[in-house]
XYZ file of C-alpha atoms in Angstrom:
658
model
C 39.661 -57.100 -50.337
C 36.840 -55.027 -51.864
C 36.094 -58.004 -54.474
C 36.011 -60.507 -51.561
C 33.563 -58.043 -49.555
C 31.253 -57.604 -52.390
C 31.259 -61.329 -53.049
C 30.251 -61.839 -49.251
C 27.440 -59.357 -49.640
C 25.941 -60.979 -52.905
C 26.162 -64.401 -51.462
C 22.503 -65.391 -50.697
C 21.416 -66.248 -47.463
C 19.156 -69.203 -46.604
C 16.511 -68.143 -44.532
C 15.009 -71.048 -42.295
C 11.360 -71.849 -43.457
C 8.564 -71.613 -40.550
C 5.020 -73.324 -40.356
C 2.224 -71.421 -39.170
C 2.732 -72.588 -35.834
C 6.039 -70.739 -35.549
C 8.389 -73.946 -35.776
C 10.961 -74.567 -38.356
C 9.735 -77.028 -41.028
C 11.632 -80.563 -40.881
C 12.868 -80.508 -44.583
C 14.650 -76.951 -43.694
C 16.393 -78.370 -40.697
C 17.011 -81.911 -42.316
C 18.879 -79.708 -44.813
C 20.796 -78.101 -41.952
C 21.984 -81.306 -41.021
C 23.515 -82.332 -44.437
C 24.680 -79.055 -45.423
C 26.956 -78.349 -42.783
C 30.732 -78.050 -43.386
C 33.014 -81.179 -43.270
C 34.453 -81.404 -39.866
C 38.078 -80.679 -39.375
C 40.427 -83.850 -40.163
C 42.715 -85.302 -37.641
C 45.512 -83.721 -39.280
C 43.920 -80.476 -38.786
C 43.142 -81.025 -35.326
C 46.850 -82.110 -34.562
C 48.467 -79.064 -36.535
C 45.805 -76.577 -34.515
C 47.069 -78.084 -31.238
C 50.637 -77.626 -32.072
C 50.292 -74.232 -33.769
C 48.485 -72.996 -30.642
C 51.326 -73.763 -28.573
C 53.777 -71.863 -30.785
C 51.367 -68.891 -31.876
C 51.575 -65.878 -29.616
C 48.451 -63.951 -28.668
C 47.245 -60.646 -30.853
C 47.798 -57.507 -29.216
C 46.217 -54.166 -30.240
C 48.243 -51.112 -31.421
C 51.925 -50.789 -31.589
C 54.529 -52.235 -34.038
C 53.397 -55.577 -35.289
C 56.761 -57.283 -35.005
C 57.804 -55.664 -31.717
C 54.205 -55.910 -30.216
C 54.282 -60.025 -30.963
C 57.999 -60.170 -29.513
C 56.960 -58.631 -26.286
C 53.803 -60.747 -26.032
C 55.890 -63.914 -26.654
C 58.279 -62.659 -23.761
C 55.588 -62.160 -21.475
C 53.943 -65.250 -22.278
C 57.360 -66.857 -21.055
C 58.285 -64.464 -18.420
C 55.136 -63.177 -16.796
C 57.421 -61.202 -14.446
C 57.455 -58.654 -17.473
C 53.886 -58.172 -17.227
C 52.992 -57.587 -13.471
C 56.578 -56.420 -12.776
C 55.686 -53.150 -14.139
C 52.655 -52.457 -11.745
C 54.975 -53.828 -8.803
C 55.014 -51.457 -5.885
C 57.147 -50.748 -2.763
C 54.145 -51.670 -0.542
C 53.866 -55.341 -2.434
C 57.643 -55.615 -1.759
C 57.344 -55.150 1.795
C 54.813 -57.657 2.062
C 57.012 -60.352 -0.051
C 59.878 -59.730 2.123
C 58.195 -60.586 5.273
C 56.559 -63.542 3.791
C 59.960 -64.721 2.153
C 61.745 -64.632 5.487
C 58.735 -66.387 7.204
C 58.811 -69.158 4.286
C 62.725 -69.427 4.825
C 62.322 -70.165 8.403
C 60.031 -73.064 7.497
C 61.666 -74.206 4.494
C 65.339 -74.704 5.680
C 64.470 -77.417 8.312
C 62.001 -78.902 6.013
C 64.390 -79.129 3.009
C 66.882 -80.456 5.340
C 64.612 -83.307 6.328
C 63.234 -83.897 3.015
C 66.941 -84.551 1.468
C 67.104 -86.992 4.406
C 63.960 -88.693 3.037
C 65.302 -88.543 -0.648
C 68.640 -90.549 0.789
C 70.826 -87.443 0.034
C 73.061 -85.460 2.095
C 71.309 -82.000 3.624
C 72.714 -79.561 1.337
C 70.980 -81.086 -1.705
C 67.805 -80.183 -0.147
C 68.908 -76.724 0.629
C 70.207 -76.445 -3.052
C 66.572 -77.532 -4.075
C 65.181 -74.382 -2.205
C 67.843 -71.841 -4.089
C 67.747 -72.475 -7.930
C 64.079 -73.752 -8.686
C 62.578 -70.953 -6.738
C 64.383 -68.230 -8.656
C 63.421 -69.698 -12.102
C 59.904 -70.012 -11.013
C 59.840 -66.784 -9.916
C 60.185 -65.307 -13.544
C 58.374 -67.784 -15.304
C 55.340 -68.855 -13.041
C 51.813 -67.447 -12.726
C 50.725 -68.392 -9.344
C 51.742 -65.502 -6.633
C 51.275 -67.445 -3.589
C 52.811 -70.836 -4.590
C 56.267 -71.773 -2.760
C 58.771 -73.902 -4.819
C 60.987 -76.641 -3.025
C 61.451 -79.977 -2.314
C 58.188 -81.783 -0.969
C 57.686 -85.195 0.923
C 56.020 -87.208 -1.654
C 58.384 -86.351 -4.647
C 61.354 -87.137 -2.080
C 59.946 -90.561 -1.274
C 59.163 -91.210 -4.994
C 62.802 -90.736 -5.649
C 64.386 -92.744 -3.018
C 62.133 -95.534 -3.354
C 62.560 -96.070 -7.084
C 66.209 -94.936 -7.428
C 67.476 -97.275 -4.756
C 66.037 -99.954 -6.636
C 68.692 -99.606 -9.268
C 71.600 -98.294 -7.317
C 71.669 -98.443 -3.165
C 72.680 -95.155 -2.041
C 74.421 -96.511 1.051
C 77.099 -98.764 -1.244
C 77.185 -95.981 -4.118
C 76.196 -92.689 -3.237
C 78.115 -91.111 -6.120
C 76.227 -92.949 -8.940
C 72.869 -92.444 -7.001
C 73.201 -88.907 -6.995
C 74.015 -88.921 -10.614
C 70.575 -90.873 -11.223
C 68.729 -88.245 -9.311
C 70.286 -85.567 -11.341
C 69.469 -87.435 -14.407
C 65.982 -88.029 -13.299
C 65.242 -84.508 -12.409
C 66.519 -83.531 -15.855
C 64.235 -85.763 -17.617
C 61.287 -84.785 -15.447
C 61.949 -81.120 -16.399
C 61.959 -82.008 -19.972
C 58.610 -83.874 -19.637
C 57.082 -81.006 -17.719
C 58.064 -78.485 -20.357
C 57.023 -80.835 -22.919
C 53.307 -81.175 -21.356
C 53.051 -77.263 -21.187
C 54.545 -76.569 -24.604
C 52.337 -78.902 -26.664
C 49.230 -78.314 -24.327
C 49.208 -82.040 -22.889
C 47.999 -81.310 -19.527
C 45.211 -83.772 -19.958
C 48.168 -86.489 -19.229
C 48.198 -85.068 -15.746
C 44.375 -85.584 -15.381
C 44.897 -89.630 -15.940
C 45.380 -89.469 -12.017
C 42.061 -88.415 -10.806
C 41.088 -86.678 -7.558
C 40.473 -89.948 -5.843
C 43.665 -91.670 -6.901
C 45.356 -88.631 -5.574
C 43.669 -88.511 -2.193
C 44.509 -92.088 -2.060
C 48.032 -91.863 -2.925
C 48.839 -89.007 -0.773
C 47.282 -90.566 2.555
C 49.320 -93.824 1.698
C 52.429 -92.235 1.071
C 51.973 -89.830 4.222
C 52.077 -93.160 6.193
C 54.850 -94.494 4.303
C 56.849 -91.366 4.852
C 55.742 -91.643 8.740
C 57.040 -94.923 9.153
C 60.514 -94.200 7.446
C 60.719 -91.741 10.074
C 61.044 -94.161 12.794
C 64.687 -94.645 11.932
C 65.576 -91.270 12.809
C 63.020 -91.179 15.651
C 64.070 -94.003 17.369
C 67.914 -93.436 16.388
C 68.527 -96.927 14.639
C 71.370 -97.803 12.950
C 69.929 -100.414 10.543
C 66.933 -100.042 8.745
C 64.891 -101.463 5.704
C 65.305 -99.730 2.158
C 61.549 -100.877 1.453
C 58.629 -98.709 1.686
C 55.644 -101.000 2.449
C 54.070 -101.199 5.923
C 55.261 -105.014 6.463
C 58.772 -104.651 5.804
C 59.023 -101.419 7.952
C 57.470 -103.003 10.882
C 59.539 -106.246 10.680
C 62.588 -103.597 10.552
C 61.520 -101.630 13.435
C 60.700 -104.824 15.649
C 63.868 -106.468 14.671
C 65.875 -103.142 15.560
C 64.332 -102.876 18.891
C 65.902 -106.007 20.157
C 69.451 -104.216 19.350
C 70.723 -101.534 21.891
C 68.836 -97.972 21.102
C 68.996 -94.894 22.694
C 65.729 -93.150 24.152
C 67.201 -89.902 23.900
C 66.353 -89.859 20.235
C 62.913 -90.564 21.054
C 62.481 -88.376 23.841
C 64.055 -85.433 21.540
C 61.906 -86.227 18.392
C 58.395 -86.582 20.427
C 59.227 -83.355 22.501
C 59.794 -81.056 19.570
C 57.009 -82.925 17.637
C 54.582 -81.892 20.221
C 56.130 -78.510 20.208
C 55.659 -78.125 16.662
C 52.100 -79.383 16.507
C 51.021 -77.240 19.685
C 52.346 -73.901 17.854
C 50.398 -75.019 14.613
C 47.002 -75.294 16.670
C 47.825 -71.982 18.423
C 48.515 -70.491 14.738
C 45.189 -71.891 13.316
C 43.415 -70.763 16.464
C 44.490 -66.995 16.391
C 45.268 -66.199 12.861
C 47.756 -63.211 14.026
C 49.987 -65.740 15.333
C 50.650 -67.603 12.097
C 54.004 -66.785 12.297
C 54.766 -68.933 15.409
C 53.969 -72.357 13.375
C 55.794 -70.973 10.656
C 58.980 -70.610 12.655
C 58.591 -73.530 15.137
C 60.585 -76.007 12.773
C 63.553 -73.517 12.732
C 62.909 -72.879 16.363
C 63.115 -76.626 17.033
C 66.302 -76.983 14.999
C 68.055 -74.247 17.113
C 66.885 -75.373 20.452
C 67.284 -79.060 19.843
C 71.007 -78.407 18.459
C 71.959 -76.090 21.404
C 70.611 -78.603 23.576
C 72.805 -81.556 22.257
C 76.013 -79.381 21.974
C 75.625 -78.195 25.688
C 74.884 -81.808 27.109
C 77.486 -83.583 24.596
C 74.164 -85.941 24.001
C 76.035 -87.180 20.734
C 78.182 -89.060 23.136
C 75.466 -90.886 24.500
C 73.960 -92.338 21.449
C 71.923 -89.249 19.917
C 72.398 -89.317 16.336
C 73.418 -85.946 14.749
C 73.691 -84.575 11.093
C 77.362 -83.949 11.378
C 78.839 -82.352 8.449
C 76.644 -80.103 5.929
C 78.732 -78.732 2.980
C 78.323 -74.985 2.694
C 78.430 -72.760 -0.297
C 76.763 -72.257 -3.589
C 75.313 -75.069 -5.567
C 77.877 -76.827 -7.419
C 77.327 -77.598 -11.099
C 76.075 -81.013 -11.707
C 75.739 -80.799 -15.675
C 78.518 -83.618 -16.074
C 76.655 -85.755 -14.021
C 73.370 -86.120 -16.041
C 73.736 -89.278 -17.806
C 71.501 -89.327 -20.994
C 73.061 -92.406 -22.768
C 74.034 -94.232 -19.783
C 72.648 -97.964 -18.919
C 70.118 -96.660 -16.613
C 68.730 -93.954 -18.978
C 65.358 -95.947 -19.850
C 64.756 -96.751 -15.944
C 65.503 -92.971 -15.190
C 63.175 -92.342 -17.942
C 60.013 -94.145 -16.425
C 60.894 -92.744 -12.877
C 61.205 -89.074 -14.159
C 57.711 -89.347 -16.031
C 56.046 -90.602 -12.468
C 57.874 -87.820 -10.661
C 56.830 -85.160 -13.509
C 53.281 -86.107 -13.238
C 52.926 -86.445 -9.157
C 54.849 -83.112 -9.243
C 52.967 -81.169 -11.699
C 49.477 -82.576 -10.092
C 50.542 -81.380 -6.635
C 51.913 -78.231 -7.833
C 48.597 -77.292 -9.923
C 46.322 -78.413 -7.329
C 48.043 -76.140 -4.543
C 48.352 -73.107 -6.949
C 44.762 -73.158 -8.198
C 43.256 -73.601 -4.426
C 45.011 -70.171 -3.657
C 44.443 -68.742 -6.855
C 40.659 -69.255 -6.300
C 40.784 -67.633 -2.773
C 42.563 -64.614 -4.538
C 40.211 -64.442 -7.566
C 42.485 -65.007 -10.378
C 43.143 -67.929 -12.902
C 45.922 -70.001 -13.263
C 47.358 -70.766 -16.360
C 48.015 -74.596 -16.267
C 50.106 -74.691 -19.597
C 52.422 -71.900 -18.346
C 52.828 -73.441 -14.674
C 53.941 -76.630 -16.722
C 56.521 -74.875 -18.582
C 57.880 -72.929 -15.453
C 58.034 -75.821 -13.263
C 59.822 -77.786 -16.012
C 62.424 -75.040 -16.568
C 62.691 -75.151 -12.740
C 63.786 -78.447 -12.775
C 66.044 -78.513 -15.748
C 67.993 -75.657 -14.340
C 67.741 -77.322 -10.955
C 69.214 -80.600 -12.452
C 72.563 -78.844 -13.817
C 72.804 -77.228 -10.370
C 72.786 -80.266 -7.482
C 68.999 -80.048 -7.033
C 66.428 -82.729 -7.228
C 63.072 -82.677 -8.413
C 61.051 -79.495 -7.122
C 57.533 -78.658 -6.973
C 54.912 -76.692 -5.003
C 54.556 -77.446 -1.344
C 51.044 -77.179 0.385
C 52.398 -76.414 3.679
C 54.953 -73.890 2.779
C 52.277 -72.210 0.066
C 49.869 -71.899 3.167
C 52.351 -70.083 5.265
C 53.467 -67.750 2.479
C 49.644 -66.935 1.604
C 48.916 -66.306 5.415
C 52.360 -64.414 5.706
C 50.812 -61.825 3.010
C 52.859 -62.800 -0.224
C 51.796 -60.601 -3.077
C 53.908 -62.176 -5.951
C 56.682 -64.790 -6.683
C 59.145 -62.305 -5.197
C 58.648 -63.965 -1.835
C 60.479 -67.022 -3.765
C 63.164 -64.864 -4.232
C 63.514 -63.621 -0.982
C 63.090 -67.132 0.382
C 65.895 -68.326 -2.069
C 68.099 -65.467 -0.771
C 67.942 -66.301 2.622
C 68.651 -70.017 2.268
C 71.664 -68.995 0.151
C 72.855 -66.888 2.956
C 72.431 -69.749 5.543
C 74.313 -72.012 3.156
C 77.006 -69.318 3.041
C 77.114 -68.614 6.802
C 75.260 -71.026 9.183
C 75.925 -74.659 7.929
C 78.656 -75.477 10.484
C 76.234 -74.604 13.176
C 74.050 -77.526 12.059
C 76.725 -80.024 12.884
C 74.982 -81.236 16.173
C 71.537 -81.320 15.024
C 69.795 -84.340 16.005
C 68.452 -86.574 13.497
C 65.150 -86.985 15.430
C 64.219 -83.281 15.245
C 64.503 -83.783 11.347
C 62.013 -86.529 11.624
C 59.650 -84.817 13.791
C 59.606 -81.844 11.285
C 58.735 -84.291 8.530
C 56.099 -86.352 10.618
C 54.377 -82.854 11.546
C 53.861 -81.750 7.824
C 52.412 -85.392 7.044
C 48.656 -84.808 8.706
C 47.761 -82.490 5.995
C 48.539 -85.132 3.485
C 45.836 -87.498 4.890
C 42.344 -86.093 4.039
C 39.723 -88.657 5.879
C 37.147 -85.926 5.229
C 37.520 -86.031 1.648
C 37.966 -89.925 1.244
C 34.455 -89.952 3.491
C 32.756 -87.533 0.716
C 34.203 -89.735 -2.266
C 32.541 -92.844 -0.551
C 29.313 -91.127 -0.276
C 29.338 -89.659 -4.084
C 30.842 -92.238 -5.932
C 31.588 -95.973 -4.843
C 33.636 -96.551 -7.934
C 35.767 -93.751 -7.242
C 36.144 -94.657 -3.507
C 37.465 -98.159 -5.018
C 40.307 -95.831 -6.823
C 41.150 -94.133 -3.620
C 41.393 -97.256 -1.565
C 43.428 -99.050 -4.528
C 45.967 -96.332 -4.460
C 46.186 -96.310 -0.606
C 46.429 -100.148 -0.006
C 48.995 -100.558 -2.954
C 51.283 -97.709 -1.428
C 50.990 -99.103 1.919
C 51.295 -103.073 1.332
C 53.182 -102.599 -2.161
C 55.037 -99.835 -3.222
C 54.679 -96.381 -4.836
C 54.611 -97.756 -8.296
C 52.202 -100.307 -7.332
C 49.987 -97.969 -5.597
C 49.851 -95.824 -8.861
C 49.568 -98.854 -10.956
C 46.527 -100.159 -8.915
C 44.871 -96.518 -9.123
C 45.315 -96.146 -12.981
C 44.092 -99.638 -13.772
C 40.831 -99.188 -11.726
C 40.362 -95.998 -13.180
C 40.656 -97.314 -16.764
C 38.739 -100.182 -15.891
C 35.763 -97.805 -14.684
C 36.144 -95.643 -18.134
C 36.101 -99.319 -20.148
C 33.025 -100.500 -18.096
C 31.097 -97.246 -18.512
C 32.290 -97.382 -22.291
C 30.989 -100.895 -22.769
C 27.735 -100.417 -21.170
C 26.557 -96.866 -21.864
C 22.879 -96.009 -20.823
C 20.198 -96.346 -23.414
C 17.062 -94.645 -22.620
C 13.515 -94.657 -23.625
C 12.253 -91.017 -23.625
C 8.748 -89.495 -23.265
C 7.481 -85.956 -23.912
C 6.900 -83.449 -20.968
C 3.135 -82.339 -21.235
C 2.537 -79.190 -23.349
C 6.461 -79.036 -24.543
C 8.813 -80.227 -27.094
C 11.180 -81.411 -24.380
C 12.010 -85.284 -24.288
C 13.546 -86.881 -21.532
C 13.955 -90.219 -19.695
C 10.887 -91.935 -18.492
C 12.891 -93.578 -15.764
C 14.082 -90.462 -14.370
C 11.134 -88.357 -15.184
C 8.145 -90.584 -14.667
C 5.762 -87.744 -15.789
C 7.234 -87.978 -19.000
C 4.484 -89.328 -21.513
C 5.360 -91.881 -24.460
C 4.297 -90.737 -27.874
C 1.689 -93.680 -29.543
C 3.168 -95.612 -32.441
C 6.502 -93.891 -31.770
C 9.235 -95.152 -29.514
C 12.182 -92.604 -28.942
C 15.469 -94.205 -27.462
C 18.362 -92.037 -26.724
C 22.041 -93.382 -26.805
C 23.942 -92.069 -23.946
C 27.699 -92.218 -25.276
C 29.868 -89.596 -27.137
C 31.509 -92.411 -29.090
C 29.640 -95.244 -30.716
C 32.462 -97.482 -31.583
C 33.407 -101.175 -31.689
C 33.543 -101.592 -27.627
C 29.832 -100.793 -27.360
C 28.240 -101.184 -30.500
C 26.974 -104.521 -29.962
C 25.437 -103.865 -26.142
C 23.671 -100.582 -27.739
C 22.033 -102.535 -30.672
C 21.255 -105.451 -28.509
C 19.851 -103.053 -25.448
C 17.986 -100.866 -28.539
C 16.224 -104.286 -29.652
C 15.269 -105.168 -26.226
C 13.333 -102.146 -25.624
C 12.050 -102.341 -28.986
C 10.739 -106.030 -28.503
C 9.278 -105.037 -25.103
C 7.226 -102.419 -26.407
C 6.086 -104.141 -29.504
C 4.761 -107.243 -27.326
C 3.086 -104.679 -25.252
C 1.467 -102.473 -27.918
C 0.358 -105.478 -29.775
C -2.731 -105.672 -27.550
C -3.652 -102.107 -28.512
C -3.801 -101.713 -32.181
C -3.769 -97.706 -31.717
C -0.437 -97.743 -29.796
C 1.197 -100.274 -32.262
C 4.819 -99.312 -32.698
C 5.219 -98.065 -36.173
C 8.661 -95.978 -35.868
C 11.853 -95.508 -33.483
C 13.423 -92.365 -33.094
C 17.249 -92.778 -32.278
C 18.139 -89.813 -30.480
C 21.935 -89.383 -31.321
C 22.327 -85.877 -29.995
C 25.030 -87.255 -27.596
C 26.768 -89.146 -30.153
C 29.688 -86.759 -31.165
C 31.531 -89.665 -33.165
C 31.071 -93.004 -34.377
C 33.406 -95.597 -35.931
C 33.167 -98.420 -38.692
C 31.539 -101.046 -36.028
C 29.219 -98.395 -34.934
C 28.014 -97.789 -38.498
C 27.761 -101.557 -38.876
C 25.413 -101.583 -35.849
C 23.344 -99.009 -37.062
C 22.617 -100.647 -40.328
C 21.855 -103.776 -38.387
C 19.197 -101.973 -36.325
C 17.970 -100.679 -39.080
C 17.504 -103.857 -41.021
C 16.155 -105.736 -38.048
C 13.430 -102.817 -37.507
C 12.393 -103.026 -40.919
C 12.094 -106.715 -40.996
C 9.641 -106.228 -38.097
C 7.825 -103.581 -40.297
C 9.110 -100.407 -38.184
C 10.802 -97.401 -39.554
C 13.844 -95.908 -38.118
C 14.478 -92.425 -37.829
C 17.502 -90.606 -36.369
C 17.571 -87.240 -34.412
C 20.552 -84.582 -33.824
C 23.682 -86.788 -34.625
C 27.072 -85.276 -34.107
C 29.248 -83.455 -36.428
C 31.878 -86.239 -36.854
C 29.157 -88.642 -36.613
C 26.779 -87.489 -39.539
C 29.951 -86.968 -41.581
C 30.824 -90.777 -41.446
C 27.324 -92.033 -41.726
C 27.305 -90.151 -45.080
C 30.546 -91.436 -46.352
C 29.549 -94.922 -44.957
C 26.294 -94.637 -46.770
C 24.251 -95.348 -43.724
C 22.074 -92.075 -44.569
C 21.628 -93.562 -48.197
C 20.294 -96.784 -46.752
C 18.227 -95.042 -43.850
C 16.873 -92.168 -46.389
C 17.867 -88.547 -45.771
C 14.123 -87.933 -45.170
C 14.420 -89.732 -42.043
C 17.357 -87.767 -40.437
C 16.180 -84.883 -38.370
C 17.953 -82.156 -36.323
C 15.996 -82.412 -33.059
C 13.861 -85.160 -31.484
C 10.456 -83.389 -31.478
C 11.009 -82.826 -35.474
C 11.775 -86.393 -35.830
C 8.506 -87.430 -33.695
C 6.464 -85.328 -35.735
C 7.716 -86.172 -38.981
C 7.017 -90.020 -38.409
C 3.486 -89.053 -36.822
C 2.996 -87.262 -40.205
C 4.232 -90.118 -42.323
C 1.883 -92.551 -40.308
C -1.348 -90.421 -40.872
C -0.110 -89.955 -44.669
C 0.353 -93.972 -44.858
C -3.320 -94.694 -43.319
C -4.976 -91.651 -45.630
C -3.425 -93.774 -48.665
C -4.654 -96.996 -47.233
């Protein structure tokens, strides 16, 4: 230890040389460019990512082994950290929030199970086990876990293409549990190996369009319950649904269903308006769905409306979640299809949950750990798949209620789960006469929050290409299917990336008077060009096969235009071209060939090429590819200003020799 410290002290430190004007000499800064250590290899970067996922954070003080074990446990179970400072006052707030949350969650869970083509109890099961797992593993204090409309639609629309739930409900449930298990595995993997960037493949614009399209599709699907139709299409596109409604209206239908559904939809929306207008009455909008179920059930029972065509739930199985471990099929004939559905559900569920969690975390002033959220959500779904639950995630409407009710921690999820469990044990028989139209109205009341017209308008004003992505997702979901909508959004997103990569900006730079700052002369017309030196900036992080030819052609166009202009004025004739590569972090072999061709073309015109500020990976590959040898080390600079000064000095020196 002492010898290593001594060696470190004795190691000579190179002090940058400065000229009389206070600027570092170009020779010294060029040395900095070439004497930097080798950048990390691809293998080292991959090992670092994986190692970071497994390596616990260091703690100060205490026994090393015990401290690391405690830190690792706290990383997996955040409840061990915040639970030590949990107070009775917080518990009271969480109990009230949990009870309020359950009053909204119970009717919503039943409705979403119907949307997922499952029996009502499966929605309630999903509001018991996943929230309990998330409560001890999640980092969000406000998020409410359970079934949501969009994921329910995803499952029903994709799984029913494999098996029809009407003809084979047992196999359908088996596939749903398998999809839920695989979705949990994918989510845990994303968090464990820090692959959260995969969720970002769905851009904000794509999510806005997808959610709006899904909300309209979900609303159209509720026409079956709202009108009391017996026959309906399994397709989710607007054309098929419109045809199904039109054909069904020719059959006998009972207006009592429509009257009940519309009446309670108006009631729920009215209480929501009152809750937003008067913040202290937020609980009114929270309990209105449960109140609607109670009142409508009592009305149907009292009037025997089920005898006159009103569709009711009938039997709801009571009791604890039955085990579904044996129903998870990982080697069956549909495993590949289940995996495809699972990864879509996993990404959509994570996107919604993390967006919801971060929104409310920013209000409370704390940071949400995205990787821990993925692991917590994945474990919740894995445990849920083994206990008759389908894919659960964070619900925006229930989270907003949880926040308004004063939730202080994930204990509110535990209280909600306990309340739902008690309801499963004691009150399921009371739901026999609950009309299907009320469930449809509860789902319809939650849909306006998914359609964000103001955000779509903002996207249109800011970025027309992003709006095209938003519109593609919306139209694809509405007139095609969920998969088509997502596919269109991803295709346009990747097309946008490819177009921007193929045609990056290549800008001519000028110096701001009295400074060493160089900027685009198109963006800042006051910037002055340097006589005899043309400065060109390459605005791409990766100079590669996809853009090397375009960049070369663009640079030569600028140079040829400048040469033709400057030939009329001998004093301003272009003698050097400085390539500002400060934005180029990396380069491939096609990029190296492109640089060599630019250098050769410029030399054939009697123009010297200089390079300023190449990135770490870029300069390393330029050395290995011998581009530095061909251009010359003396023509590689750290900054644009030093490159320009070096070129001017070289011109003066050559003029004096002449």
